[in-house]
Amino acid sequence: MSGGVEASGDRSVAAGGNIGWVSTGDHVTRVERATLLPPEALASAAYPGRLVNVPRRHAHFVGRRREIALLDEEFDVLVVCGLGGVGKSTLAARWVSGEIEDHDLVWWINAENRSELDAGLAGLAAAMQPALIDVLPQEALRERALQWLSGNDRWLLVLDDVSEPADVGALLARVARAGHVGHVPRAGHVPRAGHVGRVGHGKILITTRQAGGWYGIARVLTLDVPDRSESVEMFTRILTHTGPRDTSGTYALCATLGQLPLAVAQAAAYCAETRTSPAEYLEQLAQYPGELYEIPVEGGVDGGQAVAWTWRLTLDRLAVADPLTGTILRVLAWWGPERIPRALLERLAPPLSVRRAVGRLAAHSMVTLHEDGAVSVHRLVQAVARTPDASDPHRRAEDIDAARLLAEEALGLAAPADSAEAGEWAAWRILFPHIEAYVQHTDAAADTARTAALMDRAARCMLGAGDTLRAADWFERVVACREQVLGADDVRTLGSREGIAECWAREGHLGESYRLQEWIVADLERVLGEDRAETHLARGRLAITLRHMGDMDGAVALLEGALAGLERLLGPAHRDTLRVRNNLGVAYQDARRFADAIALHERTLAERRELLGAAHPETLTSRLNLARLYEAVGEAERAVAEFDAVVDDSVRFLGEDHPFTTHLGHVSPPTPPRTSAGPGQGPRPGRPGPPDVIAP
């Protein structure tokens, strides 16, 4: 006997601690490395009383009232999923901090992989019975924790940053519904308001970027970015935490960051530390995006990760399963963030391959996939994806530039050649935000002939919609590119210069527009010759400016010459010929040659109906011009009837948001002439109908 430890019987051995090996004689089993277990190890896991392990990740938490209310509802297993950096862990920590009084055990486990999950469960068992920490292996401790969770209630388990549903499948199978047995509140415990009837449930809250694979396992709450006002409030709290600071520009900065909580917290912490105002940070972000995206948030959300690193692990995993996911994400970075048509992406690879890749990105919360197939992506994900970083295999400069060219090519192939018809205009409305984003994100120095062609078509679409100032800016960039790539005398370069002149004219700068158009006509005569269709069309457009300047005789002479040339070169029913004939009819009307004007407009209307159809805006333009003519010659009832019919047909054929329909809303309807007025009291020059869009 030694130290109170006894053994009895022949050749018995007693040990009061760990021993190496022992032999007691004949016919014995040799024991090596034996461990003496404490009494706690021989019993089931002990009831811990009150045990809490929750990280403090919500010091600057704001808003999220709807999400908190959803978490307050009854659940067994709830998954909060969303983009990395959107605040899933912060939301969970905030909500769980309010649940501590209603549960005997609240335990937080970082569960990015199965090893971390097992270690977290082992840590739970060790916290229940600290005497077992150096006694039992991790596997045994993990099993004791699972046994306790399966046999008890009034606990809340948080599994943070789970990568795949399969990683937690075994745990959920054993303990997910254990809390339904014996929901008995603690003696004397009064549950918080709104919690009656659910106190004591064993519950599991999971945060993850994986949006798919939870069907039949758990309820899913998809977390989006907070409202702009909430982001501004969080930014301001962090910025002013240590004293007053300049908060000007906060709203614009949060908008640029897309209200992503991680990015907002990072920017606010940086501004507070470096005494930088939000407006100054915004300027620095435009100049040094790569450097600022790499700055971590010390002690902040998502464990101090930098924005650029937040999605790295997800992309690594996706790239192994399907390299196309990385290509698609880099291409998406060059377009607008909202509702990108999936048809654009299906030009990159076979449609089924694209659908699978987009589905994988959506399942990991990197993109949002809408019911109609459109794709949305957070603007900050885009910004990081198009910012080169030699240390990141997903952001190599050559891959980003290749993706840019693919994005441009897809837009060019999808953009309609025109925007007049209803279907064409609808397609332009969908594509234009993505063309505009592409233009904003690219350097003009990198523009190619293909870039210029896409921008030229888009600028003409803007011009048709009345957005003349922006169209002029785009035309100027196109001209600069085409002069460099194609030459100053190329017909396409001159055509884009005409676009600038048209914008100037519509803005009322008639003198500048006229001088530029004169130079263009002279250049076309020199480069192509005087009797070419392009030259005649340019003269016709010069005549329109003359008409607006009040020179009716000069306008009529130019238009008559241009019409004769086009009828000879293109034919009397060609679309460009009909445009010039329409404008000649308007010039005749302004010159009070009403009979000639009516004859031309009636002929143009008939041929446009035959060539373009009754629903085309140019056909409707001819009808509108005729309505104005009827008003001018005193046929008021006929004018009013035709005008109303044009309005009705425009809405029916084109829709209320088409530029032609919108224009009609700003046009005064015909009114009966005064009693003393005769046929000579026509409308002012320039009043009839919308001008035809300039020809490409």
XYZ file of C-alpha atoms in Angstrom:
696
model
C 0.000 0.000 0.000
C 1.303 3.434 -0.849
C -0.315 6.840 -0.444
C -3.691 5.322 0.403
C -3.792 3.148 -2.719
C -4.398 -0.512 -1.925
C -4.211 -3.813 -3.795
C -5.210 -7.306 -2.555
C -4.693 -10.795 -3.817
C -1.726 -12.742 -5.045
C 0.635 -10.576 -7.113
C -1.847 -7.665 -7.229
C -0.660 -4.215 -8.284
C -1.929 -0.840 -7.074
C -1.104 2.498 -8.754
C -1.835 6.005 -7.707
C -0.943 7.595 -11.035
C 0.317 6.887 -14.526
C 2.718 3.938 -14.822
C 4.974 2.604 -17.543
C 4.868 -1.235 -17.690
C 4.493 -3.886 -15.007
C 4.833 -7.662 -14.915
C 3.613 -9.747 -11.911
C 4.900 -13.164 -12.837
C 3.587 -16.198 -14.648
C 0.548 -16.002 -16.879
C 0.031 -12.224 -16.677
C -0.792 -9.581 -19.318
C 1.995 -7.083 -19.669
C 0.598 -3.506 -19.406
C 2.507 -0.644 -20.992
C 1.742 3.088 -20.765
C -1.300 2.818 -18.576
C -3.222 5.970 -17.540
C -5.158 6.349 -14.346
C -8.535 7.954 -15.171
C -10.146 10.325 -12.695
C -13.643 9.468 -11.462
C -15.165 12.108 -13.841
C -14.053 10.078 -16.833
C -16.073 7.074 -15.732
C -19.333 9.017 -15.572
C -21.284 10.823 -18.257
C -20.539 14.478 -18.983
C -21.511 16.672 -16.075
C -24.279 19.276 -16.156
C -22.347 22.549 -16.421
C -24.795 24.907 -14.760
C -24.243 28.162 -16.685
C -21.573 27.933 -19.380
C -21.065 30.713 -21.962
C -18.562 31.134 -24.775
C -19.497 33.966 -27.151
C -16.966 36.233 -28.894
C -17.437 39.974 -28.718
C -17.965 40.866 -32.365
C -20.757 43.379 -32.208
C -19.402 46.520 -30.584
C -20.556 48.660 -33.516
C -23.638 46.648 -34.466
C -26.511 48.725 -35.880
C -29.898 48.009 -37.421
C -30.826 44.525 -38.667
C -34.195 44.687 -36.896
C -35.903 42.440 -39.454
C -33.180 39.812 -39.198
C -33.183 39.910 -35.395
C -36.950 39.396 -35.438
C -36.548 36.351 -37.688
C -33.931 34.908 -35.351
C -36.312 35.410 -32.430
C -38.804 33.047 -34.070
C -38.903 29.361 -33.152
C -36.251 27.175 -34.795
C -34.258 23.999 -34.267
C -31.533 24.649 -36.826
C -31.184 27.997 -38.584
C -28.629 28.874 -41.236
C -27.574 32.490 -41.814
C -25.892 32.624 -45.211
C -24.478 35.426 -47.313
C -21.452 36.981 -48.917
C -18.234 37.044 -46.933
C -18.015 40.315 -45.013
C -21.777 40.923 -44.997
C -21.931 40.600 -41.203
C -23.228 37.066 -40.568
C -20.994 36.419 -37.548
C -21.621 39.907 -36.174
C -25.381 39.387 -36.406
C -25.094 35.974 -34.762
C -22.952 37.321 -31.926
C -25.352 40.192 -31.296
C -28.403 37.957 -31.205
C -26.743 35.260 -29.116
C -25.639 37.831 -26.534
C -29.313 38.422 -25.822
C -30.031 34.703 -25.457
C -27.626 33.945 -22.611
C -30.213 34.317 -19.835
C -32.572 31.865 -21.565
C -30.091 28.991 -21.910
C -27.915 26.994 -19.554
C -25.219 26.621 -22.180
C -24.350 28.994 -25.033
C -21.313 27.824 -26.965
C -19.632 29.306 -30.039
C -17.510 27.090 -32.313
C -15.436 28.236 -35.264
C -16.410 25.507 -37.728
C -14.744 26.356 -41.030
C -13.789 22.688 -41.464
C -14.371 19.387 -39.711
C -11.131 19.588 -37.755
C -12.127 22.936 -36.241
C -15.604 21.618 -35.495
C -14.208 18.564 -33.680
C -11.803 20.768 -31.740
C -14.669 23.071 -30.743
C -16.789 20.179 -29.482
C -13.809 18.799 -27.564
C -13.344 22.257 -26.053
C -16.973 22.221 -24.941
C -16.499 18.884 -23.132
C -13.307 20.157 -21.538
C -15.095 23.279 -20.295
C -17.742 21.072 -18.716
C -15.122 18.891 -16.964
C -11.707 20.618 -16.877
C -10.172 17.587 -15.120
C -10.375 15.701 -18.427
C -8.346 18.191 -20.479
C -5.047 16.318 -20.211
C -6.596 12.892 -19.759
C -8.875 12.049 -22.696
C -7.951 12.441 -26.377
C -9.854 14.879 -28.557
C -12.001 12.139 -30.095
C -13.248 11.050 -26.686
C -13.920 14.605 -25.578
C -15.845 15.291 -28.790
C -17.979 12.213 -28.168
C -18.744 13.299 -24.593
C -19.917 16.705 -25.868
C -22.203 15.061 -28.423
C -23.618 12.766 -25.770
C -24.350 15.699 -23.491
C -26.047 17.729 -26.261
C -28.119 14.712 -27.248
C -29.337 14.149 -23.704
C -29.970 17.681 -22.514
C -31.871 20.816 -23.477
C -31.729 24.575 -22.844
C -28.572 24.934 -24.894
C -27.639 27.091 -27.876
C -24.811 26.086 -30.183
C -23.353 28.445 -32.806
C -21.359 26.919 -35.649
C -19.605 29.844 -37.281
C -18.351 29.992 -40.895
C -19.323 26.462 -41.925
C -17.942 25.666 -45.384
C -20.179 22.792 -46.470
C -23.429 21.263 -45.138
C -21.702 17.871 -45.130
C -19.228 19.102 -42.496
C -21.993 19.378 -39.894
C -24.226 16.570 -41.117
C -23.185 14.016 -38.494
C -23.563 16.510 -35.642
C -27.025 17.596 -36.777
C -28.136 13.991 -37.160
C -27.342 13.323 -33.493
C -28.357 16.482 -31.673
C -30.441 18.762 -33.903
C -33.828 17.805 -32.459
C -32.763 16.819 -28.971
C -34.215 20.012 -27.562
C -37.762 18.845 -28.251
C -37.668 16.591 -25.186
C -38.631 18.111 -21.869
C -38.891 21.861 -22.457
C -38.983 22.772 -18.794
C -37.802 26.267 -17.829
C -35.433 26.620 -14.915
C -37.093 27.095 -11.563
C -37.886 30.721 -10.941
C -36.830 31.726 -14.479
C -39.003 34.312 -16.240
C -38.394 34.316 -20.008
C -37.896 37.547 -21.890
C -40.785 39.122 -23.758
C -41.351 37.343 -27.035
C -39.592 34.161 -25.840
C -42.475 32.456 -23.992
C -43.014 28.889 -25.167
C -39.575 28.361 -26.653
C -37.216 28.682 -23.669
C -35.152 25.540 -23.158
C -34.950 24.340 -26.747
C -31.674 22.898 -27.859
C -30.895 25.079 -30.879
C -28.177 25.334 -33.486
C -27.363 28.557 -35.343
C -25.058 28.199 -38.350
C -23.318 30.961 -40.303
C -21.994 30.116 -43.740
C -21.310 31.443 -47.212
C -22.794 28.267 -48.665
C -26.358 29.109 -49.660
C -27.192 25.750 -51.223
C -27.504 22.245 -49.824
C -29.567 23.049 -46.713
C -32.945 21.852 -47.977
C -34.485 19.442 -45.489
C -31.763 20.249 -42.944
C -32.429 23.769 -41.716
C -34.266 26.999 -42.274
C -32.191 29.504 -44.225
C -31.919 33.248 -43.658
C -30.069 34.984 -46.488
C -28.327 38.102 -45.232
C -27.969 41.065 -47.578
C -26.065 44.289 -47.040
C -27.721 46.707 -44.586
C -29.513 49.870 -45.606
C -27.401 52.875 -46.542
C -28.483 54.724 -43.411
C -27.374 51.827 -41.195
C -23.997 51.683 -42.944
C -23.529 55.414 -42.449
C -24.422 55.047 -38.766
C -21.895 52.238 -38.275
C -19.179 54.163 -40.117
C -19.822 57.268 -38.032
C -19.754 55.327 -34.745
C -16.364 53.800 -35.514
C -14.926 57.016 -36.921
C -15.960 59.156 -33.947
C -15.366 56.519 -31.263
C -12.242 58.262 -29.957
C -13.346 61.819 -30.595
C -14.884 64.202 -33.132
C -13.939 63.639 -36.763
C -14.791 65.098 -40.163
C -17.677 62.934 -41.440
C -18.270 64.746 -44.730
C -18.513 62.320 -47.620
C -19.636 59.383 -45.470
C -22.797 58.755 -47.475
C -20.925 58.700 -50.798
C -18.201 56.458 -49.389
C -20.673 53.909 -48.041
C -22.391 53.892 -51.425
C -19.083 53.216 -53.178
C -18.389 50.372 -50.743
C -21.804 48.920 -51.466
C -22.695 49.016 -47.746
C -20.649 45.863 -47.145
C -20.141 45.910 -43.343
C -16.582 44.572 -43.481
C -15.544 47.244 -45.987
C -17.372 49.984 -44.100
C -15.708 48.966 -40.822
C -12.310 48.751 -42.501
C -12.658 52.197 -44.048
C -13.918 53.762 -40.813
C -11.101 52.237 -38.760
C -8.533 53.429 -41.285
C -10.002 56.947 -41.329
C -10.040 57.088 -37.518
C -6.456 55.834 -37.203
C -4.958 58.035 -39.934
C -7.170 61.104 -39.371
C -8.456 60.785 -42.936
C -11.873 62.182 -43.839
C -14.342 59.952 -45.721
C -14.070 62.239 -48.753
C -10.269 61.889 -48.745
C -10.538 58.105 -48.351
C -12.821 58.001 -51.382
C -10.178 59.803 -53.432
C -7.471 57.442 -52.188
C -9.650 54.442 -52.994
C -9.876 55.564 -56.612
C -6.078 55.901 -56.821
C -4.890 52.992 -54.664
C -7.646 50.362 -54.523
C -5.269 47.412 -54.224
C -3.482 48.803 -51.182
C -6.637 49.832 -49.323
C -8.404 46.519 -49.965
C -5.482 44.732 -48.264
C -5.742 46.619 -44.942
C -7.211 44.362 -42.208
C -9.724 45.439 -39.596
C -7.955 44.858 -36.297
C -10.412 43.660 -33.673
C -13.283 44.199 -36.073
C -15.741 42.045 -37.925
C -14.729 38.785 -39.556
C -11.746 38.330 -37.292
C -9.633 41.138 -38.721
C -9.621 39.946 -42.326
C -8.923 42.415 -45.115
C -11.564 42.880 -47.798
C -9.338 41.416 -50.498
C -8.790 38.230 -48.461
C -12.401 37.746 -47.449
C -13.349 35.726 -50.526
C -9.966 34.109 -51.185
C -10.721 30.753 -49.549
C -14.086 30.493 -51.301
C -12.507 31.191 -54.676
C -9.758 28.675 -54.004
C -12.358 26.003 -53.352
C -14.446 26.956 -56.375
C -11.446 27.051 -58.707
C -10.556 23.460 -57.824
C -14.081 22.272 -58.618
C -14.566 24.424 -61.730
C -11.952 26.907 -63.087
C -14.693 28.587 -65.147
C -16.064 30.148 -61.942
C -12.987 32.375 -61.628
C -13.217 33.470 -65.263
C -16.897 34.312 -64.909
C -16.348 36.325 -61.733
C -13.570 38.351 -63.388
C -15.796 39.024 -66.412
C -18.719 40.042 -64.194
C -16.403 42.584 -62.566
C -16.520 44.810 -65.675
C -20.290 45.166 -65.913
C -22.928 46.795 -63.756
C -23.597 45.007 -60.455
C -27.334 44.488 -60.882
C -29.257 42.078 -63.119
C -26.614 41.040 -65.627
C -28.282 38.980 -68.388
C -27.040 35.410 -68.226
C -27.056 35.405 -72.040
C -23.960 37.626 -71.869
C -22.127 34.948 -69.913
C -23.274 32.136 -72.158
C -21.049 33.552 -74.868
C -18.021 32.595 -72.762
C -18.511 28.823 -72.759
C -21.190 26.221 -73.567
C -24.460 27.305 -71.892
C -24.670 24.289 -69.570
C -21.106 24.850 -68.367
C -21.887 28.501 -67.678
C -25.053 27.595 -65.796
C -23.190 25.132 -63.595
C -20.431 27.654 -62.870
C -22.888 30.449 -62.072
C -24.830 28.034 -59.882
C -21.668 27.247 -57.915
C -20.923 30.946 -57.448
C -24.477 31.531 -56.255
C -24.318 28.544 -53.888
C -21.269 30.121 -52.241
C -22.923 33.577 -52.031
C -20.458 35.138 -54.488
C -23.325 36.146 -56.803
C -27.107 36.339 -56.614
C -29.043 34.380 -59.197
C -32.530 35.731 -59.980
C -35.566 33.744 -61.059
C -35.274 34.948 -64.673
C -31.617 33.905 -64.846
C -30.158 37.386 -64.370
C -27.073 37.617 -62.160
C -26.183 40.268 -59.574
C -22.830 40.669 -57.847
C -21.734 42.980 -55.059
C -19.903 46.027 -56.381
C -17.008 45.496 -53.963
C -16.522 41.914 -55.129
C -16.311 43.401 -58.608
C -13.821 46.051 -57.536
C -11.516 43.506 -55.924
C -11.866 41.078 -58.851
C -10.655 43.672 -61.345
C -7.795 44.936 -59.137
C -4.567 43.030 -59.959
C -2.577 41.381 -57.172
C 0.462 39.275 -58.046
C 0.120 37.315 -54.790
C -3.455 36.243 -55.515
C -3.850 33.501 -58.164
C -7.376 34.733 -58.877
C -6.265 38.312 -59.622
C -3.315 38.045 -61.975
C -3.077 41.098 -64.240
C -3.108 39.060 -67.452
C -6.243 37.157 -66.393
C -8.038 40.367 -65.437
C -7.219 41.998 -68.765
C -8.328 38.893 -70.661
C -11.623 39.007 -68.745
C -12.039 42.677 -69.663
C -11.733 41.863 -73.346
C -14.212 39.009 -72.992
C -16.651 41.369 -71.255
C -16.303 43.905 -74.063
C -16.741 41.284 -76.764
C -19.885 39.907 -75.142
C -21.427 43.383 -74.949
C -20.566 44.117 -78.568
C -22.162 40.898 -79.774
C -25.312 41.425 -77.723
C -25.909 45.133 -78.436
C -28.516 45.762 -81.172
C -27.424 47.764 -84.203
C -30.342 50.167 -83.666
C -32.545 51.253 -80.800
C -35.651 52.467 -82.586
C -37.985 49.483 -82.447
C -39.595 48.333 -79.217
C -37.573 45.129 -78.967
C -34.315 46.902 -79.754
C -34.994 49.604 -77.198
C -35.862 47.004 -74.553
C -32.562 45.214 -75.251
C -30.640 48.492 -74.990
C -32.297 49.346 -71.681
C -31.085 46.039 -70.230
C -27.575 46.291 -71.666
C -26.868 49.967 -71.223
C -26.049 49.924 -67.459
C -23.440 47.268 -68.193
C -21.980 49.138 -71.160
C -21.843 52.288 -69.057
C -20.109 50.434 -66.202
C -17.604 48.942 -68.632
C -16.776 52.380 -70.028
C -16.366 53.832 -66.522
C -14.069 51.024 -65.404
C -11.767 51.119 -68.437
C -9.017 53.531 -69.381
C -9.605 55.414 -72.630
C -5.983 54.758 -73.535
C -6.842 51.059 -73.847
C -9.792 51.627 -76.221
C -9.761 49.635 -79.450
C -11.773 49.832 -82.654
C -14.206 47.382 -81.071
C -14.538 49.592 -77.988
C -15.239 52.585 -80.203
C -17.877 50.721 -82.214
C -19.711 49.697 -79.022
C -19.546 53.193 -77.547
C -20.681 54.786 -80.815
C -23.819 52.634 -80.905
C -24.500 53.361 -77.246
C -24.029 57.112 -77.771
C -26.568 57.063 -80.602
C -28.963 55.275 -78.283
C -28.438 58.053 -75.692
C -29.015 60.655 -78.371
C -32.275 59.021 -79.361
C -33.341 59.051 -75.723
C -32.485 62.741 -75.358
C -29.395 62.312 -73.169
C -27.357 64.669 -75.327
C -24.689 65.804 -72.858
C -23.562 62.308 -71.979
C -23.820 61.254 -75.628
C -21.483 64.119 -76.565
C -18.909 62.932 -73.992
C -19.025 59.418 -75.383
C -18.794 60.602 -78.998
C -15.708 62.622 -78.090
C -14.027 59.563 -76.582
C -14.989 57.541 -79.664
C -13.536 60.171 -82.000
C -10.281 60.246 -80.018
C -10.001 56.470 -80.288
C -10.921 56.295 -83.961
C -8.519 59.060 -84.886
C -5.763 57.079 -83.189
C -6.743 53.642 -84.505
C -8.468 54.327 -87.834
C -7.303 57.800 -88.782
C -8.942 61.219 -88.882
C -10.301 60.726 -92.411
C -11.925 57.338 -91.840
C -15.652 57.435 -92.550
C -16.387 55.983 -89.117
C -14.365 58.740 -87.462
C -16.256 61.382 -89.426
C -19.558 59.704 -88.523
C -18.753 59.993 -84.828
C -17.838 63.653 -85.332
C -21.300 64.128 -86.774
C -22.638 62.682 -83.547
C -20.890 65.456 -81.634
C -22.346 68.045 -83.988
C -25.839 66.606 -83.519
C -25.460 66.824 -79.731
C -24.368 70.439 -79.975
C -27.335 71.279 -82.167
C -29.806 69.701 -79.764
C -28.256 71.642 -76.897
C -28.857 74.870 -78.842
C -25.258 75.480 -79.942
C -26.306 75.837 -83.567
C -23.375 77.917 -84.768
C -20.752 75.482 -83.451
C -22.724 72.550 -84.792
C -23.069 74.121 -88.237
C -19.341 74.854 -88.533
C -18.392 71.312 -87.514
C -20.901 69.846 -89.973
C -19.519 72.023 -92.772
C -16.040 70.622 -92.109
C -17.406 67.078 -92.088
C -19.138 67.591 -95.440
C -15.928 69.029 -96.891
C -13.907 66.086 -95.543
C -16.363 63.569 -97.012
C -16.271 65.321 -100.378
C -12.479 65.158 -100.286
C -12.175 61.585 -99.028
C -15.127 59.878 -100.767
C -16.320 62.293 -103.437
C -19.252 64.648 -103.864
C -21.691 62.065 -105.212
C -21.601 59.430 -102.466
C -24.433 58.404 -100.184
C -22.434 59.313 -97.072
C -21.796 62.791 -98.461
C -25.453 63.360 -99.348
C -26.552 62.211 -95.889
C -24.102 64.633 -94.271
C -25.507 67.469 -96.398
C -29.003 66.469 -95.292
C -28.001 66.699 -91.641
C -26.320 70.062 -92.254
C -29.626 71.239 -93.739
C -31.483 70.366 -90.513
C -29.180 72.684 -88.572
C -29.713 75.416 -91.178
C -33.471 75.001 -90.783
C -33.218 75.435 -87.008
C -31.100 78.530 -87.610
C -33.945 79.972 -89.693
C -32.378 79.650 -93.183
C -35.324 77.906 -94.871
C -34.145 78.492 -98.434
C -30.670 77.122 -97.713
C -32.117 74.111 -95.898
C -34.553 73.316 -98.737
C -31.845 73.582 -101.376
C -29.484 71.248 -99.518
C -32.230 68.714 -98.782
C -33.525 68.673 -102.361
C -30.009 68.002 -103.646
C -29.364 65.319 -101.040
C -32.698 63.613 -101.765
C -32.056 63.501 -105.491
C -28.624 61.975 -104.938
C -29.895 59.337 -102.497
C -32.820 58.367 -104.705
C -30.338 57.780 -107.512
C -27.720 55.944 -105.408
C -29.850 54.042 -102.866
C -33.321 54.061 -104.359
C -36.477 55.999 -103.482
C -37.594 53.588 -100.726
C -34.286 53.162 -98.872
C -34.476 53.997 -95.171
C -31.870 56.780 -95.439
C -33.656 58.210 -98.468
C -36.909 58.270 -96.508
C -35.213 60.101 -93.645
C -34.042 62.876 -95.933
C -37.458 63.044 -97.647
C -39.133 63.365 -94.221
C -36.811 66.241 -93.289
C -37.437 67.930 -96.636
C -41.180 67.746 -95.922
C -40.583 69.447 -92.564
C -38.504 72.151 -94.296
C -41.322 72.689 -96.846
C -43.764 73.103 -93.985
C -41.529 75.657 -92.253
C -41.227 77.487 -95.577
C -45.062 77.483 -95.799
C -45.066 75.230 -98.843
C -47.880 73.193 -97.358
C -49.033 71.368 -100.459
C -45.503 70.161 -101.216
C -45.047 69.171 -97.583
C -48.260 67.132 -97.472
C -47.377 65.321 -100.688
C -43.915 64.387 -99.415
C -45.126 63.285 -95.993
C -47.953 61.163 -97.391
C -45.527 59.450 -99.772
C -42.953 58.958 -96.993
C -45.602 57.552 -94.662
C -46.784 55.022 -97.238
C -43.247 53.850 -98.000
C -42.260 53.685 -94.335
C -45.300 51.550 -93.586
C -44.257 49.234 -96.383
C -40.581 49.122 -95.403
C -40.603 49.402 -91.600
C -44.156 48.561 -90.539
C -46.849 50.511 -88.743
C -45.208 50.166 -85.318
C -41.829 51.668 -86.194
C -41.025 55.065 -84.612
C -40.098 56.531 -88.009
C -43.529 55.578 -89.353
C -45.113 57.205 -86.323
C -42.918 60.275 -86.919
C -44.379 60.660 -90.411
C -47.903 60.430 -88.983
C -47.058 63.030 -86.335
C -45.672 65.393 -88.953
C -48.854 64.989 -90.992
C -50.923 65.837 -87.925
C -48.970 69.066 -87.580
C -49.523 69.832 -91.244
C -53.253 69.319 -90.886
C -53.186 71.769 -88.000
C -51.213 74.256 -90.101
C -53.723 74.213 -92.959
C -56.710 74.616 -90.636
C -57.942 70.982 -90.501
C -58.070 71.025 -86.725
C -60.338 68.022 -86.144
C -58.272 65.835 -88.457
C -55.072 67.022 -86.760
C -56.369 66.264 -83.259
C -57.669 62.835 -84.290
C -54.382 61.834 -85.918
C -52.297 63.141 -83.022
C -54.370 61.171 -80.503
C -54.087 58.073 -82.665
C -50.301 58.450 -82.806
C -50.150 58.739 -79.010
C -52.304 55.633 -78.555
C -50.328 53.615 -81.108
C -47.028 54.719 -79.630
C -48.029 53.408 -76.203
C -49.460 50.226 -77.726
C -46.582 49.441 -80.091
C -43.571 50.866 -78.270
C -44.538 51.131 -74.613
C -44.741 54.067 -72.241
C -40.995 54.209 -71.585
C -39.840 54.301 -75.212
C -38.109 57.603 -76.126
C -40.677 58.341 -78.847
C -43.575 57.926 -76.412
C -41.744 59.997 -73.820
C -41.159 62.721 -76.401
C -44.864 62.852 -77.196
C -45.520 63.673 -73.562
C -43.594 66.931 -74.066
C -45.268 67.876 -77.375
C -48.261 70.208 -77.274
C -51.256 68.560 -78.973
C -52.839 70.322 -81.949
C -55.422 72.985 -81.121
C -58.073 74.530 -83.353
C -56.828 77.775 -84.950
C -58.265 81.107 -83.974
C -61.273 82.277 -85.904
C -59.229 84.914 -87.758
C -56.313 82.630 -88.470
C -55.819 81.209 -91.925
C -53.645 78.489 -93.397
C -50.611 80.697 -93.032
C -50.618 80.466 -89.209
C -48.533 77.293 -88.990
C -46.299 76.093 -86.176
C -42.899 77.552 -85.496
C -39.845 76.079 -87.247
C -38.576 72.942 -85.584
C -41.883 72.078 -83.900
C -42.976 68.994 -85.902
C -42.257 65.695 -84.265
C -39.000 64.275 -82.945
C -36.012 64.524 -85.285
C -34.846 61.325 -86.914
C -31.879 59.685 -85.226
C -28.655 60.290 -87.110
C -27.667 57.411 -89.342
C -24.651 55.299 -88.459
